[in-house]
Coordinates of C-alpha atoms (C1' of nucleotides) in Angstrom, one line a residue:
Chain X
X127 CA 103.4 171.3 147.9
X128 CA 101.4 174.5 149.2
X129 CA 98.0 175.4 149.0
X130 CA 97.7 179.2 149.8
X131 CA 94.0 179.4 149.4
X132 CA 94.6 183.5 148.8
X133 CA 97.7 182.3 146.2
X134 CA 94.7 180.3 144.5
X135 CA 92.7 183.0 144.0
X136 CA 95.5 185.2 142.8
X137 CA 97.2 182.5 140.3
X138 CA 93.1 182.2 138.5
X139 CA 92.8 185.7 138.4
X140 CA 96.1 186.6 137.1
X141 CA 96.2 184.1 134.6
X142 CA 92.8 185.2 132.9
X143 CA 94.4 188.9 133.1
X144 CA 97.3 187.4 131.5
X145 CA 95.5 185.5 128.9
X146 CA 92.9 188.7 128.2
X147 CA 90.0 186.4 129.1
X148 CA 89.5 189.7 131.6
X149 CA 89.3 192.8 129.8
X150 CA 90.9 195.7 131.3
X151 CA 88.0 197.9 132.9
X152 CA 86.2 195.2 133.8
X153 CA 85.1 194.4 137.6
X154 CA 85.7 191.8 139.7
X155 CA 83.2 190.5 141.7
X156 CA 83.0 192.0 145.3
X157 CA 85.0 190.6 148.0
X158 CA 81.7 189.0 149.3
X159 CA 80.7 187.3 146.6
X160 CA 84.3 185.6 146.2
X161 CA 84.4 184.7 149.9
X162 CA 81.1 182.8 149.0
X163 CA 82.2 181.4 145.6
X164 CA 85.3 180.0 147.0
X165 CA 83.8 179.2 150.3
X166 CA 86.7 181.3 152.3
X167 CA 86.7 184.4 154.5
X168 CA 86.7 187.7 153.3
X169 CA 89.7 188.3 154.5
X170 CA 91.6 185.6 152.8
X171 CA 89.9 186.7 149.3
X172 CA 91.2 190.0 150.3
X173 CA 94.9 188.9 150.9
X174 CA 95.1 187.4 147.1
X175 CA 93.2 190.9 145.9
X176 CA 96.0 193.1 147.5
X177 CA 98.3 190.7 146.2
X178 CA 97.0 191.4 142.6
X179 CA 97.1 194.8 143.5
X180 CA 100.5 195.1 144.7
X181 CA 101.3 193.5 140.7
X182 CA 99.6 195.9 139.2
X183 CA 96.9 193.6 138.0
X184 CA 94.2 195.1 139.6
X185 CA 92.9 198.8 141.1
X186 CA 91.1 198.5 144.1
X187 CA 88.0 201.8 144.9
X188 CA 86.5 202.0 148.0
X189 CA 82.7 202.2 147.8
X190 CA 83.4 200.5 144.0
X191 CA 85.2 197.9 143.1
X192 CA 88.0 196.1 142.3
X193 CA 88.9 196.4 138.3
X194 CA 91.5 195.2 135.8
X195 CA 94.2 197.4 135.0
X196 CA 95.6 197.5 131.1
X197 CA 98.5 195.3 131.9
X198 CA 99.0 194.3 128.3
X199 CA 99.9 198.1 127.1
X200 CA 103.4 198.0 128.6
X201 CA 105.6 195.5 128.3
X202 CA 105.9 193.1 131.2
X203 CA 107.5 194.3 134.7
X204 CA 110.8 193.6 134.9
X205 CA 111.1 194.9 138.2
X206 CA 110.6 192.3 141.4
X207 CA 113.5 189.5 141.5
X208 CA 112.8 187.4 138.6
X209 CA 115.6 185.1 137.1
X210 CA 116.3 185.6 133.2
X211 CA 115.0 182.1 132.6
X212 CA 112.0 183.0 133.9
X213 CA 111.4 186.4 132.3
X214 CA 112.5 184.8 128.8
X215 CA 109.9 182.2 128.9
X216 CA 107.1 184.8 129.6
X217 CA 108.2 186.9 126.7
X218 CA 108.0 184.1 124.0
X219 CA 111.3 185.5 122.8
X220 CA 114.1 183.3 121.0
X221 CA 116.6 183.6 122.5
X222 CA 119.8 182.1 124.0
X223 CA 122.3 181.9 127.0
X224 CA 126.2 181.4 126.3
X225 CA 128.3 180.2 129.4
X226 CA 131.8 181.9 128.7
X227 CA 132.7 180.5 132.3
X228 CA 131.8 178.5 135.1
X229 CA 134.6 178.4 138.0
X230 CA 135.0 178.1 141.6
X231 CA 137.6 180.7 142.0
X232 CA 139.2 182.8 145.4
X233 CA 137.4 186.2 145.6
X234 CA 139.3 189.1 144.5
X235 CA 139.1 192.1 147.2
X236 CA 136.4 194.5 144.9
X237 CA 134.0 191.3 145.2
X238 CA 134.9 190.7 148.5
X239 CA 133.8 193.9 149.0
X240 CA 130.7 193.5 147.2
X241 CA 129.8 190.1 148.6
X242 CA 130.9 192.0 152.2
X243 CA 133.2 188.5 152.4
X244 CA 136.9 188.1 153.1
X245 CA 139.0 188.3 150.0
X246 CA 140.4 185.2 148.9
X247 CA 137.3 183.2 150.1
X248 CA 135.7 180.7 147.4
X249 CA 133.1 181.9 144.7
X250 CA 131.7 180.7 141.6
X251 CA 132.1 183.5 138.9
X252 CA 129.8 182.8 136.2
X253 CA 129.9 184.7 132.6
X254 CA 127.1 184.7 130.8
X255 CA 125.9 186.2 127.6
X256 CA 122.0 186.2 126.5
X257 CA 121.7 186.6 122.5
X258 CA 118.3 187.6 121.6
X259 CA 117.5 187.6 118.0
X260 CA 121.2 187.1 117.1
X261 CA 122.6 189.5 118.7
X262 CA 124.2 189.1 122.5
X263 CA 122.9 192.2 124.1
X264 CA 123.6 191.4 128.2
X265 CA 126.5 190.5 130.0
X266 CA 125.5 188.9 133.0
X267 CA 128.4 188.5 135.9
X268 CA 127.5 186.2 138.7
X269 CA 129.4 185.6 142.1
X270 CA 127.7 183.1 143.8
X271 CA 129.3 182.3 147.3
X272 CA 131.0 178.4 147.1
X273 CA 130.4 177.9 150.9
X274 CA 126.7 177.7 150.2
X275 CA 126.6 176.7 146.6
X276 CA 129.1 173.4 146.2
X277 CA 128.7 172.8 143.3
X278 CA 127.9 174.2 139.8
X279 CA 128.1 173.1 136.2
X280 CA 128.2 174.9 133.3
X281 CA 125.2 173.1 132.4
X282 CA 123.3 174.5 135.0
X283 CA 124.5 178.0 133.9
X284 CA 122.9 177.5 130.6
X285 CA 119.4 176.8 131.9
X286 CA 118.8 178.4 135.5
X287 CA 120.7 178.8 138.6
X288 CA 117.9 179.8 140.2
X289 CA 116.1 176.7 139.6
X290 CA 119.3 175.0 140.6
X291 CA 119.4 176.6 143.8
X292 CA 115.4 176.5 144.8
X293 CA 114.6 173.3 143.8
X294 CA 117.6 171.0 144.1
X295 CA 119.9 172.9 146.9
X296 CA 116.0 174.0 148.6
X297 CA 117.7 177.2 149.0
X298 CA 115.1 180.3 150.1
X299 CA 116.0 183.4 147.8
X300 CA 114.4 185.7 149.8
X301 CA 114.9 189.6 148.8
X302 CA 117.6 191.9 146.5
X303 CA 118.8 195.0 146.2
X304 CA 119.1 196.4 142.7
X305 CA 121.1 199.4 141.3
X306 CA 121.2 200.8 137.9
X307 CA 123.1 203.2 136.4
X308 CA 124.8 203.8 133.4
X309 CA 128.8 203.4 133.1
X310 CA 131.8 203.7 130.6
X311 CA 131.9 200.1 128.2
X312 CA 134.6 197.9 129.5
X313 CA 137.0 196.0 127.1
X314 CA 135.0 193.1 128.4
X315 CA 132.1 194.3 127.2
X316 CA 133.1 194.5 123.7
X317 CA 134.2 191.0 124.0
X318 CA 131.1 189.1 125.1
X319 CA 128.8 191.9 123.9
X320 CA 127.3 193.0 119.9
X321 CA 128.2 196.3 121.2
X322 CA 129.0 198.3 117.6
X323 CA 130.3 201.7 119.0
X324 CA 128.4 202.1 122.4
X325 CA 130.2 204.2 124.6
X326 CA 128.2 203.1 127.3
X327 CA 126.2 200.1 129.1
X328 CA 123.5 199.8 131.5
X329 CA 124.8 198.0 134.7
X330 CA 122.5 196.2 136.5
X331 CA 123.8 195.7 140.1
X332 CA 122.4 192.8 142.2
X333 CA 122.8 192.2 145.8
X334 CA 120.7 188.9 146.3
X335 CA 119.9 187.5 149.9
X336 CA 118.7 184.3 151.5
X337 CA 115.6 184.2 154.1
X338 CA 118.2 183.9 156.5
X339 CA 119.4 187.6 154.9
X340 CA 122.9 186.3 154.1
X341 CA 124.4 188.1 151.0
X342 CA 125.0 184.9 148.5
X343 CA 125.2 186.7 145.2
X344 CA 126.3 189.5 143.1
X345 CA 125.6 190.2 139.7
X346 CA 126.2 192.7 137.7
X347 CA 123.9 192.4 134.5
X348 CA 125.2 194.7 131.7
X349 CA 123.2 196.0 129.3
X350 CA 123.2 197.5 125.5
X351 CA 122.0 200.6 125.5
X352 CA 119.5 200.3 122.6
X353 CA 118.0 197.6 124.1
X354 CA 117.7 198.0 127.5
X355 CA 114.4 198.6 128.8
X356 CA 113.4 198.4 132.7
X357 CA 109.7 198.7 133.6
X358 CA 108.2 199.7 137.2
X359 CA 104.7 199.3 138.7
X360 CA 104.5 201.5 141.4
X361 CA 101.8 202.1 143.8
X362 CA 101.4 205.7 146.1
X363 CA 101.6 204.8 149.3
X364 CA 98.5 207.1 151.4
X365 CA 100.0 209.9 153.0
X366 CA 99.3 210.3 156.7
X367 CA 99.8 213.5 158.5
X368 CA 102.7 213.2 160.1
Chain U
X94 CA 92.6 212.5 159.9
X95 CA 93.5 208.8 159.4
X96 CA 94.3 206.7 162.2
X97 CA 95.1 203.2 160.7
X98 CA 96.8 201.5 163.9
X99 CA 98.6 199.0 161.5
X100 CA 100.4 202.4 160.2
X101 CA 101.3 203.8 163.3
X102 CA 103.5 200.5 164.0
X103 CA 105.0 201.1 160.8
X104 CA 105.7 204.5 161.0
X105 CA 107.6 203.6 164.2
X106 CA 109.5 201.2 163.3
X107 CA 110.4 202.9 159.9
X108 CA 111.4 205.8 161.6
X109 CA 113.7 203.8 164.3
X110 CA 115.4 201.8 161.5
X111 CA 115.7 205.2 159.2
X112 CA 117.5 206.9 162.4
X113 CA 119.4 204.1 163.4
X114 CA 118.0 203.9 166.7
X115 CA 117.5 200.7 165.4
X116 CA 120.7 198.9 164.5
X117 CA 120.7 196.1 161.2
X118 CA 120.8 192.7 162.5
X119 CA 119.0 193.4 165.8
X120 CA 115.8 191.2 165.9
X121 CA 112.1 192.8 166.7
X122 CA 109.1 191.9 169.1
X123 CA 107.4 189.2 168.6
X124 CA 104.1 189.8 166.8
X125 CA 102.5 187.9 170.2
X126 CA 104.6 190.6 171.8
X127 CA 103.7 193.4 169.9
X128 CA 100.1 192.5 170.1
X129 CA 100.4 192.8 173.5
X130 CA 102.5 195.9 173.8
X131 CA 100.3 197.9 171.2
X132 CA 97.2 195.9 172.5
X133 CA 96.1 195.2 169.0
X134 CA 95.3 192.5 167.8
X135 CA 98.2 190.3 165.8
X136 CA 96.6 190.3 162.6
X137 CA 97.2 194.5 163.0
X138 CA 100.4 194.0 164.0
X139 CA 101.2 191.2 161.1
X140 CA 100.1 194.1 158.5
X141 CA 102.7 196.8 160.0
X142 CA 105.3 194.3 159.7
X143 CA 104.2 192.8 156.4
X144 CA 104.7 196.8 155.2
X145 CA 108.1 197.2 157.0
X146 CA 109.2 194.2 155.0
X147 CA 107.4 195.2 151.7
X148 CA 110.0 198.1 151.5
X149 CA 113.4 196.9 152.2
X150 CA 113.2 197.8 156.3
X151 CA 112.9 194.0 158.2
X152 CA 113.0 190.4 157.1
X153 CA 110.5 188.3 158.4
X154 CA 111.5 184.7 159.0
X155 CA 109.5 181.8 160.0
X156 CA 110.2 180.0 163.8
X157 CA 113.0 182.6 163.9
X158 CA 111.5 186.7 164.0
X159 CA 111.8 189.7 162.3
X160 CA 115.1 191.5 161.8
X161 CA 116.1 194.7 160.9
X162 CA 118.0 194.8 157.2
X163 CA 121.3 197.4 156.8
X164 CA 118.9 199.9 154.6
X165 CA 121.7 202.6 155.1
X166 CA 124.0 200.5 153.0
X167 CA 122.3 201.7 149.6
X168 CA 121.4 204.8 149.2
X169 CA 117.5 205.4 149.6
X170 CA 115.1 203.8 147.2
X171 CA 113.9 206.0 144.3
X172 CA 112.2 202.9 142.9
X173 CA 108.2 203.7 144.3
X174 CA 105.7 206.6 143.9
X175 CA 107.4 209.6 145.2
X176 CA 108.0 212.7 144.2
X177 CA 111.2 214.8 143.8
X178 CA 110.2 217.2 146.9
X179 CA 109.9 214.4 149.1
X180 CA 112.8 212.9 147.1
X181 CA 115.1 215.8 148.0
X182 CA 113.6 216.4 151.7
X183 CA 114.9 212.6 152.4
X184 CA 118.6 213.1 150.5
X185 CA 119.1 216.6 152.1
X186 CA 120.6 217.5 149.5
X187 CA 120.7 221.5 148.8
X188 CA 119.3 221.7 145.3
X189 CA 116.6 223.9 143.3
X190 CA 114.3 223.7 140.8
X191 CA 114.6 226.0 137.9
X192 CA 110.7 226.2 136.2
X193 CA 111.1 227.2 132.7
X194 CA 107.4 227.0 132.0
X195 CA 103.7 226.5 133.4
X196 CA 101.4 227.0 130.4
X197 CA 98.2 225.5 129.3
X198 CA 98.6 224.4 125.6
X199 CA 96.3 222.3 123.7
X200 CA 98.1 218.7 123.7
X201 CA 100.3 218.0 120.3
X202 CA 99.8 214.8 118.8
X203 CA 103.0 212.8 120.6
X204 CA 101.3 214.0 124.3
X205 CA 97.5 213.0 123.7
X206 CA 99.1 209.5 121.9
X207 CA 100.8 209.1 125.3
X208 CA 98.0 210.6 127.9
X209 CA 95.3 208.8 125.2
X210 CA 93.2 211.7 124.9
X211 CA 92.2 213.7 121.8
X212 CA 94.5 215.8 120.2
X213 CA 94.0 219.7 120.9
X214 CA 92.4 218.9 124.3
X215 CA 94.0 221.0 127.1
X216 CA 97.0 220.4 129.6
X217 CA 99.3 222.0 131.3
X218 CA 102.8 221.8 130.2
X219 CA 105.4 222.0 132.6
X220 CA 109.1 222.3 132.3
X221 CA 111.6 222.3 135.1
X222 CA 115.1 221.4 135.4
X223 CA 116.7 220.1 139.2
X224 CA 120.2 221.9 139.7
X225 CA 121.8 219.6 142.4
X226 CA 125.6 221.0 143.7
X227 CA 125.3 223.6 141.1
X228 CA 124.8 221.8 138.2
X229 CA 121.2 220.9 136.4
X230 CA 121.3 217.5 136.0
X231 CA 117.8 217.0 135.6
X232 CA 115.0 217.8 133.1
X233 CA 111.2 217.3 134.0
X234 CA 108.8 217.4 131.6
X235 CA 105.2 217.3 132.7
X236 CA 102.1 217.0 130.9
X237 CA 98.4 217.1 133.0
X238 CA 95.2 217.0 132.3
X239 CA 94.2 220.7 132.1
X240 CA 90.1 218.8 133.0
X241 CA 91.6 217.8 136.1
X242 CA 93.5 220.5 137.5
X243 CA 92.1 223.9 136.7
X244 CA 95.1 226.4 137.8
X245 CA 98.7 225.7 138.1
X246 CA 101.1 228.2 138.3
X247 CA 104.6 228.8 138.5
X248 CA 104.5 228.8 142.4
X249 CA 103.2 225.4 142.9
X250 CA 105.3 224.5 139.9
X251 CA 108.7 225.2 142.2
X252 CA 107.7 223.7 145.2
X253 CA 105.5 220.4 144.8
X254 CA 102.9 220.1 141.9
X255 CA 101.4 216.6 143.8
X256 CA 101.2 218.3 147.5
X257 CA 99.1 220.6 145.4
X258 CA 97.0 218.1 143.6
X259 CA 96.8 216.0 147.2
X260 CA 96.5 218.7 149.8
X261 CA 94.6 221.6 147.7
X262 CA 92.5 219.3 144.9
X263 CA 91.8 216.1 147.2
X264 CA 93.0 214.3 143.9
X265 CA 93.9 210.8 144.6
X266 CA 97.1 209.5 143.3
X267 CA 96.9 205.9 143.2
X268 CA 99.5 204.2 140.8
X269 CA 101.6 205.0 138.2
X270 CA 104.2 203.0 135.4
X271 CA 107.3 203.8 134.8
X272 CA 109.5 202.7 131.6
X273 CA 113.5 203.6 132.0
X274 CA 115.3 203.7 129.0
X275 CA 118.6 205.3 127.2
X276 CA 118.6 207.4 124.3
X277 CA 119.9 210.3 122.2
X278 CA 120.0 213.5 123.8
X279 CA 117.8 216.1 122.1
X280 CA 118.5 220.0 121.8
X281 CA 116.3 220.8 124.5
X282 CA 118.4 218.3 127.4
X283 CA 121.4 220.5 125.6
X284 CA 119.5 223.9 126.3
X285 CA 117.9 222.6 129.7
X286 CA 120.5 220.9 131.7
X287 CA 124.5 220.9 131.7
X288 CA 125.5 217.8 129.5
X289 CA 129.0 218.5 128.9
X290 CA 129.4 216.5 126.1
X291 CA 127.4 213.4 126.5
X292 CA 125.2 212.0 123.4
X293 CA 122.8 210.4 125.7
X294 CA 120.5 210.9 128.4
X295 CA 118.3 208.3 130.9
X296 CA 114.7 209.3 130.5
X297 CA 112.2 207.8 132.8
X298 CA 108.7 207.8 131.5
X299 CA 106.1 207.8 134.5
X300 CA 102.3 207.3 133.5
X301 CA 100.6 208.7 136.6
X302 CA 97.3 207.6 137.6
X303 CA 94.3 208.3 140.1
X304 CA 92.5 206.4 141.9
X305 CA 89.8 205.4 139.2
X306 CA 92.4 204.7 136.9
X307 CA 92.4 208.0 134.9
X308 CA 95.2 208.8 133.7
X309 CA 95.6 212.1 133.8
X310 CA 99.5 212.9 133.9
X311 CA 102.7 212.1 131.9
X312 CA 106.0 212.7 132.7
X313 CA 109.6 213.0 130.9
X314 CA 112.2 213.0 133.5
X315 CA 115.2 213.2 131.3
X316 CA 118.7 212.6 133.6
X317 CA 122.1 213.1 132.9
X318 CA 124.0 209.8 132.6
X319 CA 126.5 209.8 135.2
X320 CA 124.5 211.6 137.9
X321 CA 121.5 208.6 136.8
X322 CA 120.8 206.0 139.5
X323 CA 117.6 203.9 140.2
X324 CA 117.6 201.7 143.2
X325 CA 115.1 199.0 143.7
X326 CA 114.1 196.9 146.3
X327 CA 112.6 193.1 145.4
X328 CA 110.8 190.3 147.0
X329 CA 110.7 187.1 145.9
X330 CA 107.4 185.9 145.2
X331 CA 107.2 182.2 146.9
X332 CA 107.0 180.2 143.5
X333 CA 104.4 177.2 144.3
X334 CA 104.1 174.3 142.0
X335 CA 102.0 175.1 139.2
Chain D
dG123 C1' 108.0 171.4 173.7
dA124 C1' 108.0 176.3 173.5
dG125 C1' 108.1 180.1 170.6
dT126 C1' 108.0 182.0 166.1
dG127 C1' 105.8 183.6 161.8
dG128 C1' 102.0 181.9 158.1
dT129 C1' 97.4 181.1 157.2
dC130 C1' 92.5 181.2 157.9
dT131 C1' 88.0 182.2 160.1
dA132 C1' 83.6 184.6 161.3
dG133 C1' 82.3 188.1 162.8
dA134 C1' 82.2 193.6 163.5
dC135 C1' 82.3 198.6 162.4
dC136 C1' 83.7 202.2 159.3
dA137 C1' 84.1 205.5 155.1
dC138 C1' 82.9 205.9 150.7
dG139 C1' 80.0 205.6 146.1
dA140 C1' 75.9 205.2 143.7
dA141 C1' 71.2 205.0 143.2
Chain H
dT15 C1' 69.9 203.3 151.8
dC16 C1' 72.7 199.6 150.3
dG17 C1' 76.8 197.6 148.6
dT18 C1' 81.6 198.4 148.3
dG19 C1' 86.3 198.0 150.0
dG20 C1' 89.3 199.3 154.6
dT21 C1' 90.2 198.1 159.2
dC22 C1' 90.2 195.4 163.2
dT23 C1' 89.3 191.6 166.5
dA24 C1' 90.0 187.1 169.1
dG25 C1' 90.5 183.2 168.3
dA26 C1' 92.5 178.7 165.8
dC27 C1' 95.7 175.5 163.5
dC28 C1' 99.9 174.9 161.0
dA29 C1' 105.1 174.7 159.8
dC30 C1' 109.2 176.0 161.2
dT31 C1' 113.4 176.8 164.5
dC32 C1' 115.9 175.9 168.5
dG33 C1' 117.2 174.3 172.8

DNA sequence: GAGTGGTCTAGACCACGAA
DNA sequence: TCGTGGTCTAGACCACTCG
């Protein structure tokens, strides 16, 4: 149970964003008059501010203002570490996981390499595919280190492993390292995938890491061409002379 | 002039751990320390660090310290605001920029949809292709507001069009989205860049904006598949109980 | 218990925008 | 000039890690 006073303040004003009770182009009230609304420092309203910010809910102009962006034009951010689960539940979308495998199995050398562990050392490898709208457009491809993850079910695959991990194992997912590109289709990929006669797929590489920055996962998250879409809120960072 | 302190520390430490003066693994100052070193106080030193960890350089852990993360290990985030000249100057990579055209048209109906502005209003249309190793691999498309930058020309075109808008106009870039996506290549990514004989291309769509939200430039940058990579860096937002 | 980072406060001065 | 956000300070208490 926390109670970030500044995670407050972001959580009410990203939900009205979210929910369009805030109209993008309107303005927020001033950082002083939401230190004295919520009876908290300035610089505590100003820490859940930059935190909207940083999300691309808000724009912040000196001498102005703080106003809502037009979140709702683009689709929603997929970017930031945010487990399919959770992403599927903020898009509304029908859709559906199939667990082709759950097993604790000895790491061949490429994931090995990948996971920077021995070879041979126990993983899970998890296959999963996610059918939207009746088709199964990603292949998702987990390896999940066994020595901190002891156990896993294929039931657990089907909802979220995530969840799993942070709420039951009180594991801290802490940061990742994503890289996309765009390969050859496997024959793999035309097994678990509605592929028709893609050449190609996304591949969505993962390298996910606890607080303690140990590597536990990688996925690689393929994707249909057609329907793969990845969307990036990116703020300039103020140039300094060097 | 700017002479944030909390940006100083940053730059220092972002430069050590970018040079490897710094090693991965090897654990920083305490903030009580650094306080004392810079003789600042540790709420300036806690925003340096909070922006070293923001982009991929340290890992802050709690009771523990902060620790340098193995940045070297992918290659350097494209994910961000940047722009391909500061792209480039990072990769040193010898490569050019071909500029096929700097013209002020009145915007067609598909570019003031996407820049919402009338149709017929002016911009500047800019086309440019990256050769990288000898082959173009890139195609930029550029659309500005023609209201908000008066002249462009070729020159500007070839080296940096946003150390122009920055340095020359005083614009102020503040945030842009970007939507990465797969599709069909077009005769122009044929007549523009060397596809060999691929069918598709990676286009990244950036909607640039300044610092009151105008929007006042979009951007095409149309790669070739097997020369495409995007490489992202995410947090985990601490999920509190709703 | 000592040291760490996480949060919060109540002030201060500044640069910027608008009236 | 006045209100805005940007920066900075010198303290405080907390939760966490580790010996």
């Amino acid at each position: 149970m926390k109670n970030n006073i500044f995670m407050s303040l972001y959580k009410d004003y990203a939900e009205q964003i979210d929910t369009g009770a805030l109209r993008p182009g309107s303005k927020l009230p001033s950082e002083n008059e939401l230190a004295e609304a919520y009876q908290i420092s300035r610089e505590t309203v100003r820490k859940g501010l930059n935190l909207l910010a940083q999300n691309g809910y808000i724009n912040k102009v000196k001498g102005k203002g703080s106003f809502v962006l037009d979140t709702g034009r683009l689709k929603f951010p997929i970017s930031g570490l945010v487990s399919y689960k959770e992403l599927s539940e903020r898009l509304g979308k029908k859709s559906r996981t199939l667990v082709y495998a759950t097993e604790r199995v000895p790491a061949g050398g490429d994931i090995a390499k990948e996971l920077r562990i021995e070879a041979n050392q126990p993983v899970w490898k998890v296959i999963r595919s996610r059918e939207i709208d009746g088709e199964r457009i990603i292949l998702d491809i987990d390896y999940l280190l066994a020595e901190i993850i002891p156990n896993l079910t294929k039931d657990i695959a089907a909802d979220s492993i995530y969840q799993y991990l942070e709420q039951e194992l009180l594991l801290k997912i802490s940061y990742a390292e994503k890289v996309i590109s765009v390969e050859r289709a496997t024959n793999m990929d035309h097994q678990y995938m509605d592929l028709k006669d893609d050449t190609h797929v996304v591949v969505v590489r993962g390298y996910v890491h606890l607080e303690d920055t140990t590597l536990f996962q990688y996925t690689e998250s393929r994707h249909r061409l057609d329907k793969f879409q990845f969307v990036d809120f990116a703020r300039r960072i103020s140039r300094v002379e060097a």
